[in-house]
Amino acid sequence: VQVAEYGGGLVQAGGSLTISCAASGFPYDDYAIGWFRQAPGKQREAVSCISRSDGDTKYADSVKGRFTISSDNAQDTVYLQMNNLRPEDAAVYYCAVARAEGDELPLRIARYDYWGQGTEVTVSS
């Protein structure tokens, strides 16, 4: 099993950044890949998720219209394109994998079994 995030860094407010997640080797027929984030002193929160089988996506209200999740199944990689970044988007971003259950696109942390180590995104104002 591999879950590893890449591409974090420093970006100015209003700028863009794309982070990626290499995820493979899971004992599931189908699964969802989610992005979560945790800022210092705050609880981890869901950002977005995508179904590996049909590419359906879901977003937290705080990032709708600014972030886009996508996947390249041939490369076992999921991307999170972040546009119009705000200082409040600064956090450690985590990628995680959950076994698929019907049509559900889970944004609940408890549904996710495998987690990466995170990649830090800093947004300067």
Tab-separated table of C-alpha atoms in Angstrom:
chain	number	residue	atom	x	y	z
A	1	VAL	CA	0.000	0.000	0.000
A	2	GLN	CA	1.265	3.424	-0.926
A	3	VAL	CA	-0.206	6.815	-0.157
A	4	ALA	CA	2.160	9.745	-0.661
A	5	GLU	CA	1.513	13.440	-1.239
A	6	TYR	CA	3.700	15.753	-3.286
A	7	GLY	CA	3.878	19.336	-4.375
A	8	GLY	CA	3.202	21.494	-1.364
A	9	GLY	CA	4.883	24.849	-1.055
A	10	LEU	CA	4.565	28.574	-0.591
A	11	VAL	CA	2.158	30.578	-2.721
A	12	GLN	CA	0.823	34.109	-2.554
A	13	ALA	CA	-2.831	34.747	-1.803
A	14	GLY	CA	-4.786	34.676	-5.031
A	15	GLY	CA	-2.311	32.278	-6.583
A	16	SER	CA	-2.587	28.648	-7.633
A	17	LEU	CA	-0.943	25.387	-6.688
A	18	THR	CA	-1.475	21.769	-7.667
A	19	ILE	CA	-0.641	18.988	-5.247
A	20	SER	CA	-0.635	15.309	-6.091
A	21	CYS	CA	-1.146	11.987	-4.372
A	22	ALA	CA	0.336	8.673	-5.440
A	23	ALA	CA	-2.032	5.981	-4.180
A	24	SER	CA	-1.842	2.291	-5.027
A	25	GLY	CA	-1.910	-1.263	-3.719
A	26	PHE	CA	-5.231	-1.275	-1.876
A	27	PRO	CA	-7.175	-4.481	-1.147
A	28	TYR	CA	-10.404	-3.051	-2.549
A	29	ASP	CA	-12.291	-3.582	-5.796
A	30	ASP	CA	-13.169	0.087	-5.802
A	31	TYR	CA	-12.315	3.006	-3.596
A	32	ALA	CA	-12.500	6.742	-3.109
A	33	ILE	CA	-9.519	9.031	-2.687
A	34	GLY	CA	-9.974	12.048	-0.494
A	35	TRP	CA	-8.067	15.205	0.296
A	36	PHE	CA	-8.133	16.576	3.819
A	37	ARG	CA	-6.325	19.424	5.517
A	38	GLN	CA	-5.294	20.438	8.984
A	39	ALA	CA	-4.183	23.907	10.011
A	40	PRO	CA	-2.228	24.516	13.223
A	41	GLY	CA	-4.527	24.369	16.223
A	42	LYS	CA	-7.495	23.220	14.172
A	43	GLN	CA	-9.186	19.906	13.529
A	44	ARG	CA	-8.592	18.008	10.328
A	45	GLU	CA	-11.277	18.768	7.766
A	46	ALA	CA	-12.406	17.310	4.481
A	47	VAL	CA	-11.613	19.143	1.259
A	48	SER	CA	-12.667	16.894	-1.604
A	49	CYS	CA	-12.932	13.308	-2.785
A	50	ILE	CA	-13.121	11.390	-6.040
A	51	SER	CA	-14.349	7.948	-6.991
A	52	ARG	CA	-11.677	5.859	-8.672
A	53	SER	CA	-14.199	3.913	-10.760
A	54	ASP	CA	-16.370	6.668	-12.261
A	55	GLY	CA	-14.559	9.901	-11.440
A	56	ASP	CA	-17.472	11.429	-9.526
A	57	THR	CA	-16.316	14.203	-7.233
A	58	LYS	CA	-17.421	16.019	-4.107
A	59	TYR	CA	-16.197	19.213	-2.464
A	60	ALA	CA	-16.421	20.960	0.855
A	61	ASP	CA	-18.361	24.224	0.604
A	62	SER	CA	-15.263	26.206	1.557
A	63	VAL	CA	-13.425	25.192	-1.631
A	64	LYS	CA	-16.222	24.818	-4.193
A	65	GLY	CA	-15.465	26.776	-7.323
A	66	ARG	CA	-11.784	27.204	-6.401
A	67	PHE	CA	-10.400	23.659	-6.063
A	68	THR	CA	-10.598	20.840	-8.592
A	69	ILE	CA	-9.860	17.192	-7.867
A	70	SER	CA	-8.904	14.863	-10.714
A	71	SER	CA	-7.312	11.487	-11.199
A	72	ASP	CA	-5.063	9.648	-13.603
A	73	ASN	CA	-5.822	5.997	-12.930
A	74	ALA	CA	-3.092	4.766	-15.257
A	75	GLN	CA	-0.580	6.579	-13.045
A	76	ASP	CA	-2.414	5.840	-9.766
A	77	THR	CA	-2.283	9.550	-9.058
A	78	VAL	CA	-4.862	12.035	-7.815
A	79	TYR	CA	-4.434	15.780	-8.157
A	80	LEU	CA	-5.851	18.735	-6.307
A	81	GLN	CA	-5.680	21.952	-8.276
A	82	MET	CA	-6.120	24.914	-5.966
A	83	ASN	CA	-6.915	28.314	-7.435
A	84	ASN	CA	-7.510	31.692	-5.835
A	85	LEU	CA	-5.812	30.522	-2.655
A	86	ARG	CA	-6.585	32.322	0.574
A	87	PRO	CA	-4.553	32.562	3.783
A	88	GLU	CA	-7.153	30.329	5.449
A	89	ASP	CA	-6.312	27.555	2.955
A	90	ALA	CA	-2.868	27.205	4.525
A	91	ALA	CA	-2.568	23.779	6.119
A	92	VAL	CA	-0.998	20.383	5.863
A	93	TYR	CA	-2.900	18.569	3.133
A	94	TYR	CA	-3.410	14.836	3.459
A	95	CYS	CA	-4.482	12.246	0.941
A	96	ALA	CA	-6.459	9.220	2.112
A	97	VAL	CA	-8.262	6.177	0.723
A	98	ALA	CA	-11.639	4.711	1.654
A	99	ARG	CA	-13.282	1.513	0.450
A	100	ALA	CA	-16.176	2.315	-1.860
A	101	GLU	CA	-19.669	1.731	-0.467
A	102	GLY	CA	-22.304	2.036	-3.173
A	103	ASP	CA	-22.537	5.503	-4.651
A	104	GLU	CA	-21.300	7.253	-1.513
A	105	LEU	CA	-18.560	9.846	-1.933
A	106	PRO	CA	-17.333	10.056	1.635
A	107	LEU	CA	-16.078	13.241	3.254
A	108	ARG	CA	-16.097	11.775	6.756
A	109	ILE	CA	-12.607	11.236	8.136
A	110	ALA	CA	-13.688	8.037	9.881
A	111	ARG	CA	-14.396	6.370	6.522
A	112	TYR	CA	-10.787	6.547	5.432
A	113	ASP	CA	-8.406	3.713	6.225
A	114	TYR	CA	-5.113	4.654	4.588
A	115	TRP	CA	-3.417	8.012	4.978
A	116	GLY	CA	-0.343	9.727	3.631
A	117	GLN	CA	2.113	11.803	5.641
A	118	GLY	CA	0.871	15.114	4.291
A	119	THR	CA	2.299	17.999	2.313
A	120	GLU	CA	2.350	21.547	3.619
A	121	VAL	CA	0.737	24.436	1.770
A	122	THR	CA	1.574	27.943	2.927
A	123	VAL	CA	-0.338	30.958	1.653
A	124	SER	CA	1.173	34.385	2.168
A	125	SER	CA	-1.084	37.413	2.376
